[in-house]
Amino acid sequence: MKFIIISGTPGTGKTTISNNLLKYINAKVISLNELVIERNFVLEYDQERETSIIDEKKLIKNLDKMIKNYVKTSIDYLIIEGHFSDIIPEKYMDLIIILRCHPDELFVRLKKRGYMNKKILENIQSEILGSCANYFISKERELPLYEIDTTNSKIKEISKKILDIINGNVDINDYLIGEIDWLEEISNQDRLNEFFK
Ligand SMILES: Nc1ncnc2c1ncn2[C@@H]1O[C@H](COP(=O)(O)OP(=O)(O)OP(=O)(O)O)[C@@H](O)[C@H]1O
Ligand SMILES: [Mg+2]
């Protein structure tokens, strides 16, 4: 069994894509967000930042148990999706896909969800800086880490790209970290002030 980690800023489509992938491969999905809510791993709610503080210890222990149970089954892939993927042990990282989304489209997606502007801006800032990749890059071992732009792509097309990466059917250079650079783009457009005040 291989482990696929799907990470990315909230709103980039991790849950949507992970579930769509189930149509094409013999896999199961562990959604870290759902796990936290289902098992009640929320310690407290930060009203100001509209964010839940989670009990990481409990989550890690539970995740490990779940993974060990899945390993005993006959599935080919276990997809673990969530934006706080830094809690996933490195031994469970066979492939890491980070979903990216242009700041303007991310704004639309997060606004639709009813997030307040402060929270939207925080998320957009971390997307512009490509923060999700930092944790994986900081690891000693070089991990198979790729980024996919979801901005103008249909769910099916994004799944197809992931399947192509899994099967080695693509020029992997197109998906390396650094290819997607919102910071350069908005800076060239003189729009930095819009996002970083
Ligand atoms: N490729 C896409 N094109 C357009 N809309 C999309 C795409 N992928 C996802 N969406 C929409 O964007 C919203 C966010 O998607 P989703 O909930 O899958 O994101 P997420 O990364 O799992 O977020 P979170 O980290 O908060 O769980 C949903 O309304 C979804 O329908
Ligand atoms: Mg989600």
Tab-separated table of C-alpha atoms and ligand atoms in Angstrom:
chain	number	residue	atom	x	y	z
A	1	MET	CA	0.000	0.000	0.000
A	2	LYS	CA	1.201	3.494	-0.891
A	3	PHE	CA	0.473	6.678	1.021
A	4	ILE	CA	-0.595	9.822	-0.818
A	5	ILE	CA	-0.638	13.044	1.162
A	6	ILE	CA	-2.824	15.813	-0.222
A	7	SER	CA	-2.111	19.159	1.352
A	8	GLY	CA	-2.740	22.809	0.577
A	9	THR	CA	-4.287	25.998	1.892
A	10	PRO	CA	-7.957	25.731	2.964
A	11	GLY	CA	-10.189	26.025	-0.094
A	12	THR	CA	-7.716	24.639	-2.621
A	13	GLY	CA	-9.858	21.518	-3.031
A	14	LYS	CA	-8.164	18.779	-0.964
A	15	THR	CA	-11.373	17.079	0.202
A	16	THR	CA	-13.065	17.390	-3.198
A	17	ILE	CA	-10.116	15.964	-5.133
A	18	SER	CA	-9.350	13.206	-2.610
A	19	ASN	CA	-12.903	11.912	-2.810
A	20	ASN	CA	-12.917	12.181	-6.601
A	21	LEU	CA	-9.743	10.094	-6.820
A	22	LEU	CA	-11.693	7.190	-5.269
A	23	LYS	CA	-13.412	6.758	-8.656
A	24	TYR	CA	-10.156	5.856	-10.331
A	25	ILE	CA	-8.016	3.970	-7.805
A	26	ASN	CA	-8.548	1.350	-5.126
A	27	ALA	CA	-8.103	3.747	-2.219
A	28	LYS	CA	-9.482	5.096	1.012
A	29	VAL	CA	-9.352	8.659	2.290
A	30	ILE	CA	-8.529	9.871	5.762
A	31	SER	CA	-9.646	13.465	6.107
A	32	LEU	CA	-7.800	15.091	8.996
A	33	ASN	CA	-10.488	17.776	9.345
A	34	GLU	CA	-13.249	15.194	9.575
A	35	LEU	CA	-11.250	13.100	12.028
A	36	VAL	CA	-10.791	16.102	14.322
A	37	ILE	CA	-14.508	16.860	14.288
A	38	GLU	CA	-15.812	13.266	14.457
A	39	ARG	CA	-13.574	12.284	17.364
A	40	ASN	CA	-13.812	15.676	19.027
A	41	PHE	CA	-10.106	16.537	19.085
A	42	VAL	CA	-10.858	20.261	19.373
A	43	LEU	CA	-9.337	21.747	22.536
A	44	GLU	CA	-10.757	25.229	22.139
A	45	TYR	CA	-12.019	27.673	19.562
A	46	ASP	CA	-10.096	30.844	18.851
A	47	GLN	CA	-12.951	33.299	18.237
A	48	GLU	CA	-10.780	36.057	16.909
A	49	ARG	CA	-9.027	33.917	14.296
A	50	GLU	CA	-12.087	31.715	13.682
A	51	THR	CA	-9.840	28.702	14.117
A	52	SER	CA	-10.027	25.549	16.215
A	53	ILE	CA	-7.081	24.642	18.421
A	54	ILE	CA	-6.669	20.891	18.113
A	55	ASP	CA	-5.315	18.223	20.425
A	56	GLU	CA	-2.414	17.132	18.224
A	57	LYS	CA	-1.253	14.349	20.527
A	58	LYS	CA	-4.613	12.618	20.435
A	59	LEU	CA	-4.945	13.185	16.699
A	60	ILE	CA	-1.509	11.704	15.933
A	61	LYS	CA	-2.183	8.661	18.126
A	62	ASN	CA	-5.547	8.073	16.502
A	63	LEU	CA	-4.229	8.607	12.999
A	64	ASP	CA	-1.489	6.063	13.602
A	65	LYS	CA	-4.034	3.509	14.777
A	66	MET	CA	-6.230	4.121	11.740
A	67	ILE	CA	-3.303	3.824	9.348
A	68	LYS	CA	-2.186	0.542	10.913
A	69	ASN	CA	-5.694	-0.839	10.430
A	70	TYR	CA	-5.763	0.259	6.786
A	71	VAL	CA	-2.373	-1.362	6.174
A	72	LYS	CA	-3.984	-4.721	6.982
A	73	THR	CA	-6.565	-4.266	4.194
A	74	SER	CA	-6.171	-4.836	0.447
A	75	ILE	CA	-6.386	-1.212	-0.690
A	76	ASP	CA	-3.668	0.063	-3.036
A	77	TYR	CA	-3.531	3.634	-1.760
A	78	LEU	CA	-4.338	5.504	1.419
A	79	ILE	CA	-4.969	9.176	0.788
A	80	ILE	CA	-4.454	11.427	3.808
A	81	GLU	CA	-5.770	14.921	3.215
A	82	GLY	CA	-5.637	18.013	5.347
A	83	HIS	CA	-3.918	21.354	5.560
A	84	PHE	CA	-2.125	20.632	8.850
A	85	SER	CA	-0.311	17.646	7.369
A	86	ASP	CA	2.756	18.355	9.528
A	87	ILE	CA	1.372	15.843	12.025
A	88	ILE	CA	1.714	12.952	9.550
A	89	PRO	CA	4.795	10.803	10.251
A	90	GLU	CA	7.348	10.908	7.427
A	91	LYS	CA	7.242	7.135	6.985
A	92	TYR	CA	3.702	7.543	5.648
A	93	MET	CA	4.702	9.900	2.853
A	94	ASP	CA	5.191	8.089	-0.457
A	95	LEU	CA	3.852	10.967	-2.518
A	96	ILE	CA	2.925	14.495	-1.479
A	97	ILE	CA	0.648	16.610	-3.626
A	98	ILE	CA	0.083	20.231	-2.692
A	99	LEU	CA	-2.941	21.818	-4.307
A	100	ARG	CA	-2.541	25.489	-5.170
A	101	CYS	CA	-5.063	28.150	-6.116
A	102	HIS	CA	-4.673	31.683	-7.439
A	103	PRO	CA	-5.397	34.301	-4.710
A	104	ASP	CA	-8.345	35.814	-6.629
A	105	GLU	CA	-10.056	32.438	-7.104
A	106	LEU	CA	-9.253	31.422	-3.515
A	107	PHE	CA	-10.963	34.608	-2.358
A	108	VAL	CA	-14.115	33.609	-4.244
A	109	ARG	CA	-14.062	30.044	-2.865
A	110	LEU	CA	-13.529	31.132	0.751
A	111	LYS	CA	-16.072	33.967	0.528
A	112	LYS	CA	-18.660	31.430	-0.667
A	113	ARG	CA	-17.957	29.469	2.484
A	114	GLY	CA	-18.855	32.493	4.563
A	115	TYR	CA	-15.386	33.080	6.021
A	116	MET	CA	-14.854	36.609	7.326
A	117	ASN	CA	-12.438	38.835	5.423
A	118	LYS	CA	-9.667	38.587	8.051
A	119	LYS	CA	-9.619	34.816	7.844
A	120	ILE	CA	-9.764	34.890	4.044
A	121	LEU	CA	-6.809	37.278	3.938
A	122	GLU	CA	-4.758	35.099	6.307
A	123	ASN	CA	-5.325	32.076	4.126
A	124	ILE	CA	-4.587	33.971	0.925
A	125	GLN	CA	-1.339	35.291	2.412
A	126	SER	CA	-0.156	31.804	3.254
A	127	GLU	CA	-1.169	30.610	-0.244
A	128	ILE	CA	0.802	33.456	-1.853
A	129	LEU	CA	3.855	32.527	0.210
A	130	GLY	CA	3.437	28.846	-0.638
A	131	SER	CA	3.616	28.041	3.065
A	132	CYS	CA	2.249	24.512	2.797
A	133	ALA	CA	5.408	23.231	1.142
A	134	ASN	CA	7.684	24.590	3.912
A	135	TYR	CA	7.195	21.721	6.324
A	136	PHE	CA	7.948	19.099	3.685
A	137	ILE	CA	10.952	20.992	2.325
A	138	SER	CA	12.393	21.293	5.841
A	139	LYS	CA	12.663	17.501	6.137
A	140	GLU	CA	16.107	15.923	5.926
A	141	ARG	CA	15.000	13.306	3.425
A	142	GLU	CA	14.043	14.664	0.019
A	143	LEU	CA	10.351	13.848	-0.314
A	144	PRO	CA	8.445	13.312	-3.587
A	145	LEU	CA	6.698	16.655	-3.428
A	146	TYR	CA	4.652	18.176	-6.255
A	147	GLU	CA	2.305	21.105	-6.679
A	148	ILE	CA	-0.768	21.336	-8.894
A	149	ASP	CA	-2.553	24.542	-9.868
A	150	THR	CA	-6.300	24.005	-9.407
A	151	THR	CA	-7.364	27.549	-10.352
A	152	ASN	CA	-8.969	26.982	-13.733
A	153	SER	CA	-9.107	23.199	-13.782
A	154	LYS	CA	-12.049	20.884	-13.426
A	155	ILE	CA	-11.994	18.338	-10.597
A	156	LYS	CA	-11.632	15.496	-13.107
A	157	GLU	CA	-8.645	17.169	-14.791
A	158	ILE	CA	-6.860	17.602	-11.458
A	159	SER	CA	-7.481	13.960	-10.538
A	160	LYS	CA	-6.104	12.962	-13.948
A	161	LYS	CA	-2.920	14.943	-13.257
A	162	ILE	CA	-2.481	13.186	-9.917
A	163	LEU	CA	-3.038	9.790	-11.551
A	164	ASP	CA	-0.454	10.679	-14.214
A	165	ILE	CA	2.030	11.607	-11.479
A	166	ILE	CA	1.333	8.311	-9.671
A	167	ASN	CA	1.826	6.345	-12.883
A	168	GLY	CA	4.859	8.309	-14.046
A	169	ASN	CA	3.069	9.519	-17.190
A	170	VAL	CA	4.109	13.178	-16.980
A	171	ASP	CA	7.083	15.463	-17.170
A	172	ILE	CA	7.499	15.831	-13.429
A	173	ASN	CA	9.430	19.102	-13.905
A	174	ASP	CA	6.086	20.828	-14.569
A	175	TYR	CA	5.004	20.072	-11.012
A	176	LEU	CA	8.111	20.977	-9.016
A	177	ILE	CA	7.957	23.471	-6.159
A	178	GLY	CA	8.651	26.958	-7.496
A	179	GLU	CA	6.768	26.527	-10.777
A	180	ILE	CA	3.700	28.147	-9.236
A	181	ASP	CA	4.684	31.573	-7.947
A	182	TRP	CA	1.791	33.846	-7.007
A	183	LEU	CA	4.167	36.183	-5.197
A	184	GLU	CA	6.025	37.009	-8.386
A	185	GLU	CA	2.781	37.345	-10.303
A	186	ILE	CA	1.070	39.774	-7.921
A	187	SER	CA	4.313	41.642	-7.382
A	188	ASN	CA	4.700	42.148	-11.160
A	189	GLN	CA	1.125	43.401	-11.228
A	190	ASP	CA	1.923	45.812	-8.389
A	191	ARG	CA	-0.769	44.208	-6.225
A	192	LEU	CA	1.287	43.320	-3.124
A	193	ASN	CA	-0.471	46.029	-1.065
A	194	GLU	CA	-3.820	44.371	-1.648
A	195	PHE	CA	-2.728	41.283	0.250
A	196	PHE	CA	0.018	42.445	2.640
A	197	LYS	CA	-0.879	45.669	4.386
B	1	LIG	N1	-11.087	22.650	-9.144
B	1	LIG	C1	-12.048	23.358	-8.570
B	1	LIG	N2	-12.648	24.327	-9.260
B	1	LIG	C2	-13.643	25.073	-8.691
B	1	LIG	N3	-14.075	24.923	-7.427
B	1	LIG	C3	-13.496	23.974	-6.703
B	1	LIG	C4	-12.442	23.138	-7.206
B	1	LIG	N4	-12.051	22.286	-6.237
B	1	LIG	C5	-12.808	22.577	-5.172
B	1	LIG	N5	-13.676	23.562	-5.447
B	1	LIG	C6	-14.654	24.175	-4.534
B	1	LIG	O1	-13.901	24.931	-3.585
B	1	LIG	C7	-14.438	24.772	-2.286
B	1	LIG	C8	-13.354	24.208	-1.369
B	1	LIG	O2	-13.093	22.861	-1.703
B	1	LIG	P1	-12.698	21.805	-0.582
B	1	LIG	O3	-13.668	21.851	0.521
B	1	LIG	O4	-12.469	20.513	-1.275
B	1	LIG	O5	-11.311	22.441	-0.100
B	1	LIG	P2	-10.320	21.933	1.036
B	1	LIG	O6	-8.956	22.149	0.513
B	1	LIG	O7	-10.692	20.555	1.452
B	1	LIG	O8	-10.578	22.955	2.234
B	1	LIG	P3	-10.319	22.740	3.822
B	1	LIG	O9	-8.840	22.767	4.061
B	1	LIG	O10	-10.946	23.917	4.480
B	1	LIG	O11	-10.960	21.452	4.219
B	1	LIG	C9	-15.649	23.846	-2.411
B	1	LIG	O12	-16.785	24.664	-2.508
B	1	LIG	C10	-15.407	23.130	-3.710
B	1	LIG	O13	-16.605	22.758	-4.350
B	2	MG	MG	-11.355	19.820	3.310
